[in-house]
Amino acid sequence: MDIFLEFFGTTGFASITWGNSIMILIGIAFIMLAIMKDYEPLLLVPIGMGAIVGNIPTGPGMGLGVNDTGSVLYYLYFGVSQGVYPPLIFLGIGAMTDFSTMLSNPKLVLLGAAAQVGVFLTFLGAFWLGFTKAEAGAIGIIGGADGPTAIFLAAKLAPKLLGAIAIAAYSYMALVPVIQPPIMRLLTTRKERLIRMAPPRKVSKREKMIFPVAAFLISTFIAPGAVVLLGMLFFGNLLKESLVTERLARTARTAMIDVVTILLGFSVGASTQAEYFLTSQSLQIFGLGALSFAIATAGGVMFAKFMNLFLTEKINPLVGAAGVSAVPDSARVVQMVGQQEDPHNFLLMHAMAPNVAGVVGSAIAAGVLWSVLT
Amino acid sequence: MTLPILAQQNDVDIWWALGLAGTGLLIVFTALILISLFIALLPKILRVLAGVWPEIDEPQANTGHPESQVSDDAAVLAAIGFVLHTEMQKQLAADQQTTRQS
């Protein structure tokens, strides 16, 4: 009987807390959202399962969590805590991305910069709430709407907040179709939403080959802090566009990115242990994250309207909302909102330009914050 | 002076944070404006370079490295086979219909 009681003391039933129960329910909710609503299933299923695994209470001295040196989860989480996984994800994204639409209409690149206003205003908001400078920088990058970038910067600047920042970034990325449309409609008139844009010009193979090397040099000479993320992004794109390394590009955009996504999602989920995650700071981070997405969307739309003051060939301001770098979800939202006004208006290709520019912009913003705040 | 919106931090930090936000945004814009300018100039640069480095229909560029084509070949053959099969089925159905009508 004593042995049984001793064993019972080590079970989850004996040592579970309310916090663990809440986090397990959140994990289940993530999995259900992914399966039933198809919200970012590739991320929410690993994160949800990770949250369940990370919140199973273990007996004293067993040391199974991500923070217990030597445990399996500790080693899986190493790729997150040391910022290894995000650049590998960027390699895969680069190998998937077609920069043609951006190359055919370079002025749309500016919308990707305008949307980064969300990053810097959220930084100010977090600072105002009393977070340290480094923490505020890590929280601000949620406004970049780029999960890997948010994880990379949080790992460098505020490792304690990493779980909350990663969950906030990915949750809001999944909620792009819910958050963006009301803001887009609020800031544009029907006439503006009906603007049709000229089809993009054909881009030569040589332009596509030169672009990743040149863009990498330009951006990292200005913001060297972005060298890892942008180096991998443009390296992946060069693998794709060089046409002689198709096998490597295929591996980067399929098997490799899948493996890293599984490891990253699961270990980030496992890091949301209730005692570290369920804090008032996490709630503040979630609030700031929602605000940053809204500001970034508004920034892109308003800047498109500002550009229209000087352009003879007008931009549909909805396209500005794709400046947040949630690729390709925000571009799809632009297409959806545009087609609600005019079913024959195809904005998807145009929206992809600020969308991929937003990826570059948020990586540069992360580089700037990392350089200054470390 | 304390800015009311940033009342929880001290003055020096407030101005420092505002400066960082402004400078950061400026750096992002500068980098993307330069990339945008480069993209706009690229076709012109390539036109100038065309004399030295002409853009031709490079067979390698069109087809990719022979090694990278291995698995694509199987997919292409499967697609051709599927189309042939579908067309033959249609043809067979049409022949049968003609025979029945006659």
Short mmCIF file of N, CA and C in Angstrom, two decimals, chain A residues 102-110 112-117 120-121 123-133 201 204-211 214-216 218-219 222-223 234 242-247 250 303 357-358 360-362 364-365 368-369 372-373, chain B residues 3-10 12-43 45-46 49-50 52-58 60-72:
data_model
loop_
_atom_site.label_atom_id
_atom_site.label_comp_id
_atom_site.label_asym_id
_atom_site.label_seq_id
_atom_site.Cartn_x
_atom_site.Cartn_y
_atom_site.Cartn_z
N MET A 102 6.97 41.22 -56.90
CA MET A 102 7.68 42.34 -56.29
C MET A 102 8.63 42.97 -57.32
N LEU A 103 9.29 42.11 -58.11
CA LEU A 103 10.23 42.62 -59.10
C LEU A 103 9.49 43.36 -60.22
N SER A 104 8.24 42.97 -60.47
CA SER A 104 7.52 43.62 -61.57
C SER A 104 6.90 44.95 -61.15
N ASN A 105 6.76 45.18 -59.86
CA ASN A 105 6.17 46.44 -59.40
C ASN A 105 6.88 46.92 -58.14
N PRO A 106 8.10 47.48 -58.29
CA PRO A 106 8.93 47.76 -57.11
C PRO A 106 8.34 48.75 -56.12
N LYS A 107 7.42 49.62 -56.59
CA LYS A 107 6.89 50.61 -55.62
C LYS A 107 6.06 49.94 -54.52
N LEU A 108 5.55 48.73 -54.79
CA LEU A 108 4.76 48.03 -53.77
C LEU A 108 5.63 47.56 -52.59
N VAL A 109 6.95 47.54 -52.81
CA VAL A 109 7.88 47.16 -51.73
C VAL A 109 7.70 48.08 -50.52
N LEU A 110 7.39 49.36 -50.81
CA LEU A 110 7.28 50.35 -49.73
C LEU A 110 6.15 50.01 -48.76
N GLY A 112 5.48 47.13 -47.68
CA GLY A 112 6.06 46.18 -46.72
C GLY A 112 6.83 46.90 -45.63
N ALA A 113 7.37 48.08 -45.96
CA ALA A 113 8.07 48.89 -44.95
C ALA A 113 7.05 49.60 -44.06
N ALA A 114 5.99 50.13 -44.69
CA ALA A 114 4.99 50.90 -43.92
C ALA A 114 4.34 50.06 -42.84
N ALA A 115 4.10 48.79 -43.15
CA ALA A 115 3.42 47.93 -42.17
C ALA A 115 4.28 47.69 -40.93
N GLN A 116 5.59 47.95 -41.04
CA GLN A 116 6.46 47.73 -39.87
C GLN A 116 6.25 48.78 -38.79
N VAL A 117 5.40 49.76 -39.08
CA VAL A 117 5.05 50.74 -38.05
C VAL A 117 4.43 50.01 -36.85
N PHE A 120 7.20 49.03 -34.32
CA PHE A 120 7.83 50.07 -33.50
C PHE A 120 6.83 50.74 -32.55
N LEU A 121 5.56 50.84 -32.98
CA LEU A 121 4.56 51.40 -32.05
C LEU A 121 4.27 50.41 -30.92
N PHE A 123 6.44 48.34 -29.75
CA PHE A 123 7.62 48.46 -28.89
C PHE A 123 7.39 49.58 -27.87
N LEU A 124 6.89 50.72 -28.36
CA LEU A 124 6.61 51.84 -27.45
C LEU A 124 5.52 51.47 -26.44
N GLY A 125 4.50 50.77 -26.93
CA GLY A 125 3.40 50.36 -26.05
C GLY A 125 3.89 49.43 -24.95
N ALA A 126 4.72 48.47 -25.30
CA ALA A 126 5.24 47.52 -24.32
C ALA A 126 6.14 48.24 -23.31
N PHE A 127 6.90 49.19 -23.82
CA PHE A 127 7.80 49.96 -22.95
C PHE A 127 6.98 50.78 -21.96
N TRP A 128 5.88 51.35 -22.45
CA TRP A 128 4.99 52.15 -21.61
C TRP A 128 4.38 51.28 -20.49
N LEU A 129 4.10 50.01 -20.81
CA LEU A 129 3.50 49.13 -19.80
C LEU A 129 4.50 48.67 -18.76
N GLY A 130 5.76 49.03 -18.93
CA GLY A 130 6.74 48.72 -17.91
C GLY A 130 7.69 47.57 -18.23
N PHE A 131 7.59 47.02 -19.45
CA PHE A 131 8.55 45.98 -19.84
C PHE A 131 9.92 46.63 -20.01
N THR A 132 10.98 45.83 -19.86
CA THR A 132 12.32 46.37 -20.08
C THR A 132 12.50 46.67 -21.57
N LYS A 133 13.57 47.38 -21.90
CA LYS A 133 13.80 47.74 -23.31
C LYS A 133 13.89 46.49 -24.18
N ARG A 201 4.25 42.86 -65.02
CA ARG A 201 5.03 42.54 -66.23
C ARG A 201 5.77 41.22 -66.03
N SER A 204 12.36 38.59 -66.10
CA SER A 204 13.31 37.64 -66.71
C SER A 204 13.96 36.75 -65.65
N LYS A 205 14.47 35.61 -66.14
CA LYS A 205 15.13 34.68 -65.21
C LYS A 205 16.34 35.34 -64.57
N ARG A 206 17.04 36.14 -65.38
CA ARG A 206 18.27 36.77 -64.88
C ARG A 206 17.97 37.75 -63.73
N GLU A 207 16.87 38.49 -63.86
CA GLU A 207 16.47 39.40 -62.76
C GLU A 207 16.24 38.60 -61.48
N LYS A 208 15.55 37.47 -61.63
CA LYS A 208 15.23 36.66 -60.45
C LYS A 208 16.48 36.05 -59.82
N MET A 209 17.50 35.79 -60.67
CA MET A 209 18.75 35.22 -60.14
C MET A 209 19.57 36.27 -59.41
N ILE A 210 19.60 37.48 -59.96
CA ILE A 210 20.44 38.54 -59.38
C ILE A 210 19.81 39.07 -58.08
N PHE A 211 18.47 39.13 -58.07
CA PHE A 211 17.78 39.78 -56.95
C PHE A 211 18.18 39.27 -55.56
N ALA A 214 21.67 40.62 -54.56
CA ALA A 214 21.71 42.08 -54.42
C ALA A 214 20.88 42.54 -53.23
N ALA A 215 19.68 41.99 -53.08
CA ALA A 215 18.81 42.42 -51.96
C ALA A 215 19.45 42.07 -50.63
N PHE A 216 20.12 40.91 -50.57
CA PHE A 216 20.79 40.53 -49.33
C PHE A 216 21.90 41.54 -48.99
N ILE A 218 22.24 44.68 -49.98
CA ILE A 218 21.69 46.00 -49.62
C ILE A 218 21.15 45.98 -48.19
N SER A 219 20.31 44.98 -47.89
CA SER A 219 19.63 45.01 -46.59
C SER A 219 20.58 44.73 -45.42
N ILE A 222 22.92 47.56 -44.44
CA ILE A 222 22.22 48.59 -43.65
C ILE A 222 21.89 48.05 -42.24
N ALA A 223 21.41 46.81 -42.18
CA ALA A 223 21.04 46.24 -40.87
C ALA A 223 21.73 44.88 -40.69
N PHE A 234 17.36 34.56 -48.48
CA PHE A 234 17.81 34.80 -49.85
C PHE A 234 18.63 33.63 -50.39
N SER A 242 18.30 29.83 -59.13
CA SER A 242 19.50 29.55 -59.92
C SER A 242 19.23 28.46 -60.95
N LEU A 243 18.20 27.66 -60.73
CA LEU A 243 17.76 26.59 -61.63
C LEU A 243 18.73 25.41 -61.72
N VAL A 244 19.88 25.52 -61.09
CA VAL A 244 20.83 24.41 -61.15
C VAL A 244 20.89 23.64 -59.81
N THR A 245 20.12 24.12 -58.83
CA THR A 245 20.14 23.43 -57.52
C THR A 245 18.70 23.07 -57.12
N GLU A 246 17.92 22.68 -58.11
CA GLU A 246 16.51 22.41 -57.86
C GLU A 246 16.32 21.34 -56.78
N ARG A 247 17.24 20.35 -56.77
CA ARG A 247 17.10 19.27 -55.79
C ARG A 247 17.23 19.82 -54.36
N ARG A 250 14.17 21.91 -53.54
CA ARG A 250 13.00 21.07 -53.24
C ARG A 250 13.08 20.53 -51.81
N PHE A 303 -0.64 53.94 -45.90
CA PHE A 303 0.51 54.35 -46.73
C PHE A 303 0.17 54.17 -48.22
N ALA A 357 7.70 41.56 -49.34
CA ALA A 357 8.51 42.70 -48.87
C ALA A 357 8.38 42.83 -47.36
N GLY A 358 7.19 42.48 -46.84
CA GLY A 358 6.97 42.51 -45.39
C GLY A 358 7.87 41.53 -44.66
N VAL A 360 10.88 40.64 -45.60
CA VAL A 360 12.20 41.27 -45.57
C VAL A 360 12.19 42.42 -44.55
N GLY A 361 11.11 43.22 -44.58
CA GLY A 361 11.01 44.37 -43.68
C GLY A 361 11.02 43.97 -42.22
N SER A 362 10.27 42.91 -41.88
CA SER A 362 10.23 42.52 -40.47
C SER A 362 11.57 41.94 -40.02
N ILE A 364 14.46 42.93 -41.17
CA ILE A 364 15.34 44.10 -40.97
C ILE A 364 15.00 44.77 -39.63
N ALA A 365 13.69 44.90 -39.36
CA ALA A 365 13.27 45.50 -38.08
C ALA A 365 13.83 44.70 -36.91
N VAL A 368 17.49 45.42 -36.53
CA VAL A 368 17.73 46.73 -35.90
C VAL A 368 17.54 46.62 -34.38
N LEU A 369 16.43 46.00 -33.98
CA LEU A 369 16.13 45.89 -32.54
C LEU A 369 17.20 45.05 -31.83
N VAL A 372 20.51 47.04 -31.41
CA VAL A 372 20.48 48.14 -30.45
C VAL A 372 20.22 47.65 -29.02
N LEU A 373 19.41 46.61 -28.89
CA LEU A 373 18.94 46.24 -27.55
C LEU A 373 19.78 45.17 -26.85
N LEU B 3 6.18 62.76 -20.91
CA LEU B 3 5.10 62.60 -21.88
C LEU B 3 3.98 61.81 -21.22
N PRO B 4 2.74 62.28 -21.29
CA PRO B 4 1.66 61.59 -20.58
C PRO B 4 1.48 60.14 -21.04
N ILE B 5 1.71 59.87 -22.33
CA ILE B 5 1.45 58.51 -22.80
C ILE B 5 2.52 57.53 -22.33
N LEU B 6 3.64 58.04 -21.88
CA LEU B 6 4.70 57.13 -21.45
C LEU B 6 5.07 57.40 -19.98
N ALA B 7 4.01 57.57 -19.18
CA ALA B 7 4.23 58.02 -17.82
C ALA B 7 4.95 57.02 -16.93
N GLN B 8 4.98 55.73 -17.31
CA GLN B 8 5.57 54.74 -16.42
C GLN B 8 7.10 54.63 -16.52
N GLN B 9 7.71 55.30 -17.46
CA GLN B 9 9.16 55.23 -17.60
C GLN B 9 9.75 56.62 -17.37
N ASN B 10 11.06 56.67 -17.09
CA ASN B 10 11.63 57.99 -16.85
C ASN B 10 11.94 58.72 -18.17
N VAL B 12 14.52 60.13 -19.71
CA VAL B 12 15.62 59.76 -20.60
C VAL B 12 15.23 58.54 -21.44
N ASP B 13 14.65 57.56 -20.74
CA ASP B 13 14.25 56.33 -21.43
C ASP B 13 13.14 56.59 -22.45
N ILE B 14 12.24 57.51 -22.11
CA ILE B 14 11.13 57.82 -23.02
C ILE B 14 11.67 58.34 -24.35
N TRP B 15 12.53 59.33 -24.24
CA TRP B 15 13.07 59.93 -25.47
C TRP B 15 13.93 58.92 -26.22
N TRP B 16 14.63 58.09 -25.46
CA TRP B 16 15.46 57.07 -26.09
C TRP B 16 14.58 56.09 -26.88
N ALA B 17 13.45 55.67 -26.26
CA ALA B 17 12.54 54.71 -26.92
C ALA B 17 11.91 55.32 -28.16
N LEU B 18 11.49 56.59 -28.03
CA LEU B 18 10.91 57.26 -29.20
C LEU B 18 11.94 57.38 -30.32
N GLY B 19 13.17 57.70 -29.92
CA GLY B 19 14.26 57.80 -30.91
C GLY B 19 14.50 56.48 -31.59
N LEU B 20 14.50 55.39 -30.82
CA LEU B 20 14.73 54.06 -31.41
C LEU B 20 13.60 53.69 -32.38
N ALA B 21 12.36 53.97 -31.96
CA ALA B 21 11.22 53.65 -32.83
C ALA B 21 11.32 54.41 -34.15
N GLY B 22 11.62 55.71 -34.05
CA GLY B 22 11.73 56.54 -35.27
C GLY B 22 12.88 56.09 -36.14
N THR B 23 14.03 55.88 -35.51
CA THR B 23 15.21 55.48 -36.28
C THR B 23 15.01 54.10 -36.91
N GLY B 24 14.43 53.19 -36.13
CA GLY B 24 14.19 51.84 -36.64
C GLY B 24 13.32 51.86 -37.88
N LEU B 25 12.23 52.63 -37.81
CA LEU B 25 11.33 52.72 -38.96
C LEU B 25 12.04 53.34 -40.16
N LEU B 26 12.86 54.34 -39.87
CA LEU B 26 13.62 55.01 -40.94
C LEU B 26 14.59 54.02 -41.62
N ILE B 27 15.24 53.18 -40.80
CA ILE B 27 16.19 52.21 -41.36
C ILE B 27 15.45 51.19 -42.24
N VAL B 28 14.30 50.72 -41.77
CA VAL B 28 13.52 49.75 -42.56
C VAL B 28 13.12 50.38 -43.89
N PHE B 29 12.65 51.64 -43.83
CA PHE B 29 12.25 52.33 -45.07
C PHE B 29 13.46 52.51 -45.99
N THR B 30 14.58 52.92 -45.42
CA THR B 30 15.78 53.14 -46.25
C THR B 30 16.16 51.87 -46.98
N ALA B 31 16.22 50.76 -46.25
CA ALA B 31 16.63 49.49 -46.86
C ALA B 31 15.65 49.10 -47.98
N LEU B 32 14.36 49.21 -47.70
CA LEU B 32 13.40 48.76 -48.71
C LEU B 32 13.30 49.75 -49.88
N ILE B 33 13.54 51.03 -49.62
CA ILE B 33 13.57 52.00 -50.74
C ILE B 33 14.75 51.68 -51.65
N LEU B 34 15.91 51.38 -51.05
CA LEU B 34 17.09 51.04 -51.86
C LEU B 34 16.85 49.77 -52.67
N ILE B 35 16.22 48.77 -52.03
CA ILE B 35 15.90 47.53 -52.76
C ILE B 35 14.93 47.85 -53.91
N SER B 36 13.96 48.69 -53.61
CA SER B 36 12.98 49.08 -54.63
C SER B 36 13.66 49.79 -55.81
N LEU B 37 14.57 50.72 -55.49
CA LEU B 37 15.30 51.44 -56.55
C LEU B 37 16.14 50.47 -57.38
N PHE B 38 16.79 49.54 -56.68
CA PHE B 38 17.61 48.56 -57.40
C PHE B 38 16.75 47.74 -58.35
N ILE B 39 15.57 47.31 -57.86
CA ILE B 39 14.68 46.51 -58.71
C ILE B 39 14.24 47.33 -59.94
N ALA B 40 13.96 48.62 -59.70
CA ALA B 40 13.52 49.47 -60.81
C ALA B 40 14.63 49.65 -61.84
N LEU B 41 15.87 49.69 -61.35
CA LEU B 41 17.00 49.91 -62.27
C LEU B 41 17.49 48.62 -62.92
N LEU B 42 17.16 47.49 -62.33
CA LEU B 42 17.73 46.22 -62.79
C LEU B 42 17.50 45.93 -64.28
N PRO B 43 16.27 46.12 -64.80
CA PRO B 43 16.08 45.85 -66.23
C PRO B 43 16.99 46.73 -67.10
N ILE B 45 19.92 48.01 -66.20
CA ILE B 45 21.30 47.52 -66.06
C ILE B 45 21.50 46.30 -66.95
N LEU B 46 20.52 45.42 -66.94
CA LEU B 46 20.65 44.19 -67.73
C LEU B 46 20.66 44.51 -69.23
N LEU B 49 24.06 45.59 -69.98
CA LEU B 49 24.97 44.43 -69.93
C LEU B 49 24.71 43.42 -71.05
N ALA B 50 23.58 43.60 -71.74
CA ALA B 50 23.19 42.59 -72.73
C ALA B 50 24.26 42.38 -73.80
N VAL B 52 27.50 42.45 -73.38
CA VAL B 52 28.58 41.61 -72.83
C VAL B 52 28.04 40.24 -72.41
N TRP B 53 26.86 40.25 -71.80
CA TRP B 53 26.29 39.03 -71.18
C TRP B 53 24.86 38.86 -71.70
N PRO B 54 24.72 38.43 -72.94
CA PRO B 54 23.37 38.39 -73.53
C PRO B 54 22.46 37.37 -72.85
N GLU B 55 21.22 37.79 -72.69
CA GLU B 55 20.25 36.83 -72.14
C GLU B 55 19.67 36.02 -73.28
N ILE B 56 20.07 34.79 -73.37
CA ILE B 56 19.56 33.91 -74.41
C ILE B 56 18.72 32.82 -73.75
N ASP B 57 18.06 32.04 -74.56
CA ASP B 57 17.31 30.93 -74.00
C ASP B 57 18.28 29.83 -73.61
N GLU B 58 18.87 30.04 -72.43
CA GLU B 58 19.89 29.07 -72.01
C GLU B 58 19.22 27.73 -71.76
N GLN B 60 20.20 25.29 -70.13
CA GLN B 60 20.31 24.88 -68.73
C GLN B 60 19.27 25.60 -67.87
N ALA B 61 19.10 26.90 -68.19
CA ALA B 61 18.15 27.67 -67.42
C ALA B 61 16.72 27.19 -67.64
N ASN B 62 16.46 26.74 -68.86
CA ASN B 62 15.08 26.32 -69.13
C ASN B 62 14.75 24.96 -68.55
N THR B 63 15.74 24.10 -68.56
CA THR B 63 15.41 22.72 -68.18
C THR B 63 15.88 22.35 -66.80
N GLY B 64 16.79 23.15 -66.23
CA GLY B 64 17.34 22.79 -64.93
C GLY B 64 18.47 21.78 -65.09
N HIS B 65 19.14 21.52 -64.00
CA HIS B 65 20.24 20.57 -64.03
C HIS B 65 19.70 19.18 -64.33
N PRO B 66 20.39 18.40 -65.22
CA PRO B 66 19.87 17.08 -65.57
C PRO B 66 19.57 16.23 -64.33
N GLU B 67 20.42 16.37 -63.30
CA GLU B 67 20.27 15.56 -62.09
C GLU B 67 18.95 15.87 -61.36
N SER B 68 18.55 17.18 -61.51
CA SER B 68 17.35 17.58 -60.78
C SER B 68 16.08 17.16 -61.50
N GLN B 69 16.20 16.60 -62.66
CA GLN B 69 15.02 16.27 -63.45
C GLN B 69 14.51 14.86 -63.20
N VAL B 70 15.29 14.08 -62.49
CA VAL B 70 14.99 12.65 -62.38
C VAL B 70 13.56 12.38 -61.93
N SER B 71 13.17 12.98 -60.78
CA SER B 71 11.85 12.63 -60.27
C SER B 71 10.75 13.32 -61.08
N ASP B 72 11.08 14.49 -61.71
CA ASP B 72 10.09 15.18 -62.52
C ASP B 72 9.71 14.33 -63.73
#
